[in-house]
Amino acid sequence: PIYAYLYHEYINNFMGNQICAILEKFQLPQTTNYQAAELFRSALSDKKRTADHVDLIVPERIGFCAIAPTPLQELKSFIEAGL
Protein backbone atom coordinates (compact mmCIF):
# COMPACT_ATOMS: atom_id res chain seq x y z
CA PRO A 1 0.00 0.00 0.00
CA ILE A 2 1.09 3.56 -0.68
CA TYR A 3 1.03 4.60 3.00
CA ALA A 4 3.54 1.88 3.95
CA TYR A 5 5.94 2.92 1.18
CA LEU A 6 5.71 6.63 1.99
CA TYR A 7 6.08 6.06 5.73
CA HIS A 8 9.11 3.79 5.18
CA GLU A 9 10.76 6.27 2.84
CA TYR A 10 10.10 9.19 5.18
CA ILE A 11 11.32 7.50 8.35
CA ASN A 12 14.39 5.89 6.79
CA ASN A 13 15.95 8.99 5.33
CA PHE A 14 17.84 11.80 6.97
CA MET A 15 15.02 14.32 6.55
CA GLY A 16 13.21 12.96 9.60
CA ASN A 17 16.26 13.67 11.75
CA GLN A 18 16.59 17.18 10.35
CA ILE A 19 12.97 17.98 11.04
CA CYS A 20 13.19 16.59 14.58
CA ALA A 21 16.27 18.74 15.25
CA ILE A 22 14.43 21.86 14.08
CA LEU A 23 11.39 21.02 16.21
CA GLU A 24 13.64 20.55 19.25
CA LYS A 25 15.49 23.79 18.57
CA PHE A 26 12.25 25.76 18.60
CA GLN A 27 10.71 23.67 21.41
CA LEU A 28 7.87 22.43 19.19
CA PRO A 29 6.10 19.12 19.82
CA GLN A 30 7.12 15.95 18.01
CA THR A 31 4.24 13.86 19.28
CA THR A 32 0.50 14.26 19.73
CA ASN A 33 -2.06 13.18 22.30
CA TYR A 34 -4.63 12.59 19.57
CA GLN A 35 -5.55 9.00 18.76
CA ALA A 36 -5.54 7.68 15.19
CA ALA A 37 -9.34 7.44 15.18
CA GLU A 38 -9.67 11.13 16.07
CA LEU A 39 -7.23 12.21 13.36
CA PHE A 40 -8.97 9.95 10.84
CA ARG A 41 -12.37 11.52 11.60
CA SER A 42 -10.90 15.00 11.14
CA ALA A 43 -9.25 13.99 7.87
CA LEU A 44 -12.63 12.92 6.50
CA SER A 45 -13.66 16.58 6.38
CA ASP A 46 -10.40 17.75 4.78
CA LYS A 47 -10.82 19.95 1.71
CA LYS A 48 -8.47 17.64 -0.23
CA ARG A 49 -10.83 14.69 0.21
CA THR A 50 -12.97 13.24 -2.56
CA ALA A 51 -15.54 10.47 -2.22
CA ASP A 52 -13.00 7.65 -1.99
CA HIS A 53 -9.59 9.18 -1.28
CA VAL A 54 -7.75 12.08 0.29
CA ASP A 55 -4.72 13.81 -1.21
CA LEU A 56 -1.95 13.71 1.36
CA ILE A 57 0.86 16.23 1.13
CA VAL A 58 3.96 14.18 1.93
CA PRO A 59 7.42 15.70 2.36
CA GLU A 60 10.02 14.21 0.01
CA ARG A 61 12.84 16.40 1.25
CA ILE A 62 13.18 19.77 2.94
CA GLY A 63 11.26 22.26 0.82
CA PHE A 64 9.65 19.71 -1.51
CA CYS A 65 6.42 17.76 -1.08
CA ALA A 66 4.47 15.28 -3.17
CA ILE A 67 0.73 14.84 -3.47
CA ALA A 68 -0.13 11.24 -2.59
CA PRO A 69 -3.73 10.26 -3.41
CA THR A 70 -4.54 7.83 -0.59
CA PRO A 71 -7.64 5.62 -0.54
CA LEU A 72 -9.76 6.19 2.55
CA GLN A 73 -9.47 2.51 3.48
CA GLU A 74 -5.67 3.00 3.77
CA LEU A 75 -5.74 6.38 5.48
CA LYS A 76 -6.28 5.18 9.04
CA SER A 77 -3.37 2.73 8.73
CA PHE A 78 -1.19 5.56 7.40
CA ILE A 79 -2.09 7.68 10.42
CA GLU A 80 -1.49 4.80 12.83
CA ALA A 81 1.94 4.15 11.30
CA GLY A 82 2.89 7.79 11.91
CA LEU A 83 1.93 7.77 15.56
mmCIF file of N, CA and C in Angstrom:
data_model
loop_
_atom_site.group_PDB
_atom_site.id
_atom_site.type_symbol
_atom_site.label_atom_id
_atom_site.label_comp_id
_atom_site.label_asym_id
_atom_site.label_seq_id
_atom_site.Cartn_x
_atom_site.Cartn_y
_atom_site.Cartn_z
ATOM 1 N N PRO A 1 0.825 -1.204 0.000
ATOM 2 C CA PRO A 1 0.000 0.000 0.000
ATOM 3 C C PRO A 1 0.864 1.262 0.000
ATOM 4 N N ILE A 2 0.336 2.313 -0.547
ATOM 5 C CA ILE A 2 1.086 3.562 -0.682
ATOM 6 C C ILE A 2 1.520 4.117 0.670
ATOM 7 N N TYR A 3 0.664 4.029 1.708
ATOM 8 C CA TYR A 3 1.030 4.598 2.998
ATOM 9 C C TYR A 3 2.278 3.924 3.566
ATOM 10 N N ALA A 4 2.387 2.603 3.406
ATOM 11 C CA ALA A 4 3.536 1.880 3.945
ATOM 12 C C ALA A 4 4.825 2.332 3.247
ATOM 13 N N TYR A 5 4.775 2.471 1.930
ATOM 14 C CA TYR A 5 5.938 2.923 1.175
ATOM 15 C C TYR A 5 6.348 4.329 1.595
ATOM 16 N N LEU A 6 5.394 5.241 1.646
ATOM 17 C CA LEU A 6 5.709 6.626 1.992
ATOM 18 C C LEU A 6 6.246 6.739 3.409
ATOM 19 N N TYR A 7 5.622 6.023 4.345
ATOM 20 C CA TYR A 7 6.083 6.064 5.726
ATOM 21 C C TYR A 7 7.512 5.522 5.807
ATOM 22 N N HIS A 8 7.777 4.401 5.174
ATOM 23 C CA HIS A 8 9.106 3.795 5.180
ATOM 24 C C HIS A 8 10.135 4.769 4.604
ATOM 25 N N GLU A 9 9.830 5.351 3.471
ATOM 26 C CA GLU A 9 10.763 6.273 2.836
ATOM 27 C C GLU A 9 11.011 7.499 3.717
ATOM 28 N N TYR A 10 9.973 8.004 4.342
ATOM 29 C CA TYR A 10 10.104 9.189 5.179
ATOM 30 C C TYR A 10 10.946 8.897 6.418
ATOM 31 N N ILE A 11 10.635 7.825 7.105
ATOM 32 C CA ILE A 11 11.323 7.502 8.350
ATOM 33 C C ILE A 11 12.776 7.115 8.108
ATOM 34 N N ASN A 12 13.054 6.430 7.017
ATOM 35 C CA ASN A 12 14.387 5.887 6.785
ATOM 36 C C ASN A 12 15.304 6.811 6.011
ATOM 37 N N ASN A 13 14.988 8.074 5.944
ATOM 38 C CA ASN A 13 15.954 8.988 5.333
ATOM 39 C C ASN A 13 16.319 10.072 6.339
ATOM 40 N N PHE A 14 17.321 10.825 6.019
ATOM 41 C CA PHE A 14 17.843 11.803 6.966
ATOM 42 C C PHE A 14 16.898 12.960 7.238
ATOM 43 N N MET A 15 15.909 13.176 6.375
ATOM 44 C CA MET A 15 15.016 14.316 6.553
ATOM 45 C C MET A 15 14.310 14.271 7.903
ATOM 46 N N GLY A 16 13.893 13.086 8.314
ATOM 47 C CA GLY A 16 13.210 12.962 9.604
ATOM 48 C C GLY A 16 14.064 13.491 10.736
ATOM 49 N N ASN A 17 15.358 13.181 10.708
ATOM 50 C CA ASN A 17 16.264 13.669 11.752
ATOM 51 C C ASN A 17 16.416 15.184 11.695
ATOM 52 N N GLN A 18 16.469 15.729 10.490
ATOM 53 C CA GLN A 18 16.595 17.181 10.351
ATOM 54 C C GLN A 18 15.361 17.888 10.902
ATOM 55 N N ILE A 19 14.199 17.362 10.573
ATOM 56 C CA ILE A 19 12.967 17.978 11.042
ATOM 57 C C ILE A 19 12.875 17.885 12.556
ATOM 58 N N CYS A 20 13.226 16.735 13.118
ATOM 59 C CA CYS A 20 13.194 16.585 14.581
ATOM 60 C C CYS A 20 14.139 17.581 15.251
ATOM 61 N N ALA A 21 15.312 17.786 14.681
ATOM 62 C CA ALA A 21 16.273 18.741 15.251
ATOM 63 C C ALA A 21 15.707 20.156 15.238
ATOM 64 N N ILE A 22 15.036 20.528 14.161
ATOM 65 C CA ILE A 22 14.431 21.861 14.078
ATOM 66 C C ILE A 22 13.305 22.003 15.097
ATOM 67 N N LEU A 23 12.482 20.978 15.222
ATOM 68 C CA LEU A 23 11.394 21.017 16.207
ATOM 69 C C LEU A 23 11.947 21.168 17.622
ATOM 70 N N GLU A 24 13.006 20.430 17.934
ATOM 71 C CA GLU A 24 13.638 20.547 19.251
ATOM 72 C C GLU A 24 14.198 21.941 19.466
ATOM 73 N N LYS A 25 14.878 22.460 18.461
ATOM 74 C CA LYS A 25 15.494 23.791 18.571
ATOM 75 C C LYS A 25 14.471 24.853 18.941
ATOM 76 N N PHE A 26 13.285 24.760 18.349
ATOM 77 C CA PHE A 26 12.251 25.759 18.603
ATOM 78 C C PHE A 26 11.216 25.288 19.622
ATOM 79 N N GLN A 27 11.554 24.218 20.341
ATOM 80 C CA GLN A 27 10.713 23.669 21.407
ATOM 81 C C GLN A 27 9.276 23.408 20.932
ATOM 82 N N LEU A 28 9.169 22.804 19.749
ATOM 83 C CA LEU A 28 7.868 22.434 19.186
ATOM 84 C C LEU A 28 7.636 20.941 19.407
ATOM 85 N N PRO A 29 6.392 20.541 19.530
ATOM 86 C CA PRO A 29 6.101 19.124 19.818
ATOM 87 C C PRO A 29 6.443 18.198 18.655
ATOM 88 N N GLN A 30 6.841 16.985 19.003
ATOM 89 C CA GLN A 30 7.124 15.952 18.014
ATOM 90 C C GLN A 30 6.123 14.807 18.115
ATOM 91 N N THR A 31 5.253 14.884 19.071
ATOM 92 C CA THR A 31 4.237 13.857 19.280
ATOM 93 C C THR A 31 2.886 14.537 19.469
ATOM 94 N N THR A 32 1.846 13.731 19.524
ATOM 95 C CA THR A 32 0.501 14.255 19.731
ATOM 96 C C THR A 32 -0.233 13.382 20.735
ATOM 97 N N ASN A 33 -1.207 13.948 21.395
ATOM 98 C CA ASN A 33 -2.055 13.181 22.303
ATOM 99 C C ASN A 33 -3.297 12.662 21.594
ATOM 100 N N TYR A 34 -3.478 13.054 20.330
ATOM 101 C CA TYR A 34 -4.632 12.590 19.568
ATOM 102 C C TYR A 34 -4.458 11.121 19.198
ATOM 103 N N GLN A 35 -5.549 10.395 19.187
ATOM 104 C CA GLN A 35 -5.555 9.000 18.763
ATOM 105 C C GLN A 35 -5.780 8.950 17.249
ATOM 106 N N ALA A 36 -5.391 7.843 16.639
ATOM 107 C CA ALA A 36 -5.536 7.677 15.188
ATOM 108 C C ALA A 36 -6.990 7.853 14.755
ATOM 109 N N ALA A 37 -7.923 7.335 15.538
ATOM 110 C CA ALA A 37 -9.343 7.441 15.178
ATOM 111 C C ALA A 37 -9.798 8.893 15.134
ATOM 112 N N GLU A 38 -9.307 9.713 16.058
ATOM 113 C CA GLU A 38 -9.673 11.135 16.067
ATOM 114 C C GLU A 38 -9.109 11.858 14.841
ATOM 115 N N LEU A 39 -7.856 11.577 14.520
ATOM 116 C CA LEU A 39 -7.234 12.210 13.359
ATOM 117 C C LEU A 39 -7.905 11.756 12.068
ATOM 118 N N PHE A 40 -8.276 10.483 12.014
ATOM 119 C CA PHE A 40 -8.966 9.955 10.836
ATOM 120 C C PHE A 40 -10.301 10.668 10.641
ATOM 121 N N ARG A 41 -11.074 10.823 11.711
ATOM 122 C CA ARG A 41 -12.371 11.520 11.600
ATOM 123 C C ARG A 41 -12.179 12.951 11.102
ATOM 124 N N SER A 42 -11.167 13.624 11.599
ATOM 125 C CA SER A 42 -10.903 14.995 11.143
ATOM 126 C C SER A 42 -10.499 15.016 9.672
ATOM 127 N N ALA A 43 -9.710 14.047 9.265
ATOM 128 C CA ALA A 43 -9.254 13.988 7.868
ATOM 129 C C ALA A 43 -10.413 13.774 6.906
ATOM 130 N N LEU A 44 -11.479 13.160 7.374
ATOM 131 C CA LEU A 44 -12.633 12.919 6.501
ATOM 132 C C LEU A 44 -13.299 14.217 6.049
ATOM 133 N N SER A 45 -13.077 15.302 6.793
ATOM 134 C CA SER A 45 -13.661 16.581 6.381
ATOM 135 C C SER A 45 -12.616 17.516 5.769
ATOM 136 N N ASP A 46 -11.459 16.971 5.410
ATOM 137 C CA ASP A 46 -10.401 17.753 4.784
ATOM 138 C C ASP A 46 -10.829 18.208 3.390
ATOM 139 N N LYS A 47 -10.435 19.410 3.019
ATOM 140 C CA LYS A 47 -10.823 19.946 1.706
ATOM 141 C C LYS A 47 -10.181 19.187 0.547
ATOM 142 N N LYS A 48 -9.119 18.400 0.826
ATOM 143 C CA LYS A 48 -8.466 17.639 -0.233
ATOM 144 C C LYS A 48 -9.079 16.252 -0.407
ATOM 145 N N ARG A 49 -10.181 15.994 0.289
ATOM 146 C CA ARG A 49 -10.834 14.685 0.208
ATOM 147 C C ARG A 49 -11.845 14.659 -0.926
ATOM 148 N N THR A 50 -11.894 13.519 -1.609
ATOM 149 C CA THR A 50 -12.968 13.244 -2.558
ATOM 150 C C THR A 50 -13.782 12.101 -1.965
ATOM 151 N N ALA A 51 -14.668 11.524 -2.741
ATOM 152 C CA ALA A 51 -15.543 10.466 -2.221
ATOM 153 C C ALA A 51 -14.759 9.270 -1.692
ATOM 154 N N ASP A 52 -13.670 8.886 -2.375
ATOM 155 C CA ASP A 52 -13.003 7.650 -1.989
ATOM 156 C C ASP A 52 -11.525 7.789 -1.626
ATOM 157 N N HIS A 53 -10.992 9.003 -1.677
ATOM 158 C CA HIS A 53 -9.595 9.178 -1.279
ATOM 159 C C HIS A 53 -9.352 10.599 -0.774
ATOM 160 N N VAL A 54 -8.187 10.761 -0.155
ATOM 161 C CA VAL A 54 -7.749 12.081 0.286
ATOM 162 C C VAL A 54 -6.336 12.279 -0.264
ATOM 163 N N ASP A 55 -6.058 13.490 -0.719
ATOM 164 C CA ASP A 55 -4.722 13.807 -1.214
ATOM 165 C C ASP A 55 -3.851 14.223 -0.038
ATOM 166 N N LEU A 56 -2.881 13.382 0.297
ATOM 167 C CA LEU A 56 -1.945 13.710 1.360
ATOM 168 C C LEU A 56 -0.776 14.486 0.781
ATOM 169 N N ILE A 57 -0.321 15.468 1.511
ATOM 170 C CA ILE A 57 0.861 16.234 1.127
ATOM 171 C C ILE A 57 2.011 15.647 1.942
ATOM 172 N N VAL A 58 2.909 14.939 1.254
ATOM 173 C CA VAL A 58 3.956 14.177 1.927
ATOM 174 C C VAL A 58 5.320 14.774 1.591
ATOM 175 N N PRO A 59 6.089 15.151 2.621
ATOM 176 C CA PRO A 59 7.420 15.699 2.355
ATOM 177 C C PRO A 59 8.330 14.663 1.706
ATOM 178 N N GLU A 60 9.016 15.071 0.639
ATOM 179 C CA GLU A 60 10.018 14.212 0.010
ATOM 180 C C GLU A 60 11.403 14.581 0.506
ATOM 181 N N ARG A 61 11.619 15.866 0.670
ATOM 182 C CA ARG A 61 12.845 16.405 1.254
ATOM 183 C C ARG A 61 12.519 17.824 1.699
ATOM 184 N N ILE A 62 13.417 18.424 2.434
ATOM 185 C CA ILE A 62 13.179 19.769 2.944
ATOM 186 C C ILE A 62 12.848 20.693 1.772
ATOM 187 N N GLY A 63 11.679 21.322 1.845
ATOM 188 C CA GLY A 63 11.259 22.264 0.820
ATOM 189 C C GLY A 63 10.482 21.669 -0.337
ATOM 190 N N PHE A 64 10.349 20.353 -0.399
ATOM 191 C CA PHE A 64 9.645 19.706 -1.511
ATOM 192 C C PHE A 64 8.674 18.651 -0.984
ATOM 193 N N CYS A 65 7.450 18.713 -1.471
ATOM 194 C CA CYS A 65 6.422 17.756 -1.078
ATOM 195 C C CYS A 65 5.791 17.126 -2.313
ATOM 196 N N ALA A 66 5.190 15.970 -2.101
ATOM 197 C CA ALA A 66 4.467 15.282 -3.170
ATOM 198 C C ALA A 66 3.016 15.132 -2.751
ATOM 199 N N ILE A 67 2.138 15.110 -3.730
ATOM 200 C CA ILE A 67 0.732 14.842 -3.466
ATOM 201 C C ILE A 67 0.530 13.338 -3.631
ATOM 202 N N ALA A 68 0.055 12.692 -2.574
ATOM 203 C CA ALA A 68 -0.135 11.242 -2.590
ATOM 204 C C ALA A 68 -1.617 10.931 -2.423
ATOM 205 N N PRO A 69 -2.325 10.660 -3.530
ATOM 206 C CA PRO A 69 -3.725 10.262 -3.412
ATOM 207 C C PRO A 69 -3.794 8.954 -2.613
ATOM 208 N N THR A 70 -4.496 8.982 -1.490
ATOM 209 C CA THR A 70 -4.544 7.833 -0.588
ATOM 210 C C THR A 70 -5.986 7.380 -0.408
ATOM 211 N N PRO A 71 -6.280 6.121 -0.750
ATOM 212 C CA PRO A 71 -7.645 5.619 -0.543
ATOM 213 C C PRO A 71 -8.040 5.720 0.922
ATOM 214 N N LEU A 72 -9.298 6.050 1.176
ATOM 215 C CA LEU A 72 -9.758 6.193 2.550
ATOM 216 C C LEU A 72 -9.542 4.926 3.357
ATOM 217 N N GLN A 73 -9.657 3.752 2.735
ATOM 218 C CA GLN A 73 -9.474 2.509 3.484
ATOM 219 C C GLN A 73 -8.028 2.319 3.938
ATOM 220 N N GLU A 74 -7.072 3.069 3.358
ATOM 221 C CA GLU A 74 -5.671 2.995 3.770
ATOM 222 C C GLU A 74 -5.272 4.152 4.682
ATOM 223 N N LEU A 75 -6.097 5.171 4.747
ATOM 224 C CA LEU A 75 -5.736 6.382 5.479
ATOM 225 C C LEU A 75 -5.526 6.131 6.967
ATOM 226 N N LYS A 76 -6.414 5.395 7.598
ATOM 227 C CA LYS A 76 -6.277 5.178 9.040
ATOM 228 C C LYS A 76 -4.978 4.432 9.348
ATOM 229 N N SER A 77 -4.620 3.461 8.530
ATOM 230 C CA SER A 77 -3.367 2.732 8.732
ATOM 231 C C SER A 77 -2.172 3.664 8.558
ATOM 232 N N PHE A 78 -2.248 4.575 7.603
ATOM 233 C CA PHE A 78 -1.188 5.558 7.396
ATOM 234 C C PHE A 78 -1.010 6.408 8.650
ATOM 235 N N ILE A 79 -2.128 6.865 9.196
ATOM 236 C CA ILE A 79 -2.089 7.682 10.419
ATOM 237 C C ILE A 79 -1.524 6.883 11.574
ATOM 238 N N GLU A 80 -1.983 5.655 11.743
ATOM 239 C CA GLU A 80 -1.491 4.804 12.830
ATOM 240 C C GLU A 80 0.011 4.579 12.722
ATOM 241 N N ALA A 81 0.514 4.385 11.508
ATOM 242 C CA ALA A 81 1.938 4.153 11.303
ATOM 243 C C ALA A 81 2.756 5.373 11.711
ATOM 244 N N GLY A 82 2.179 6.548 11.564
ATOM 245 C CA GLY A 82 2.886 7.785 11.911
ATOM 246 C C GLY A 82 2.864 8.132 13.382
ATOM 247 N N LEU A 83 2.003 7.475 14.131
ATOM 248 C CA LEU A 83 1.930 7.768 15.565
ATOM 249 C C LEU A 83 2.901 6.875 16.292
#
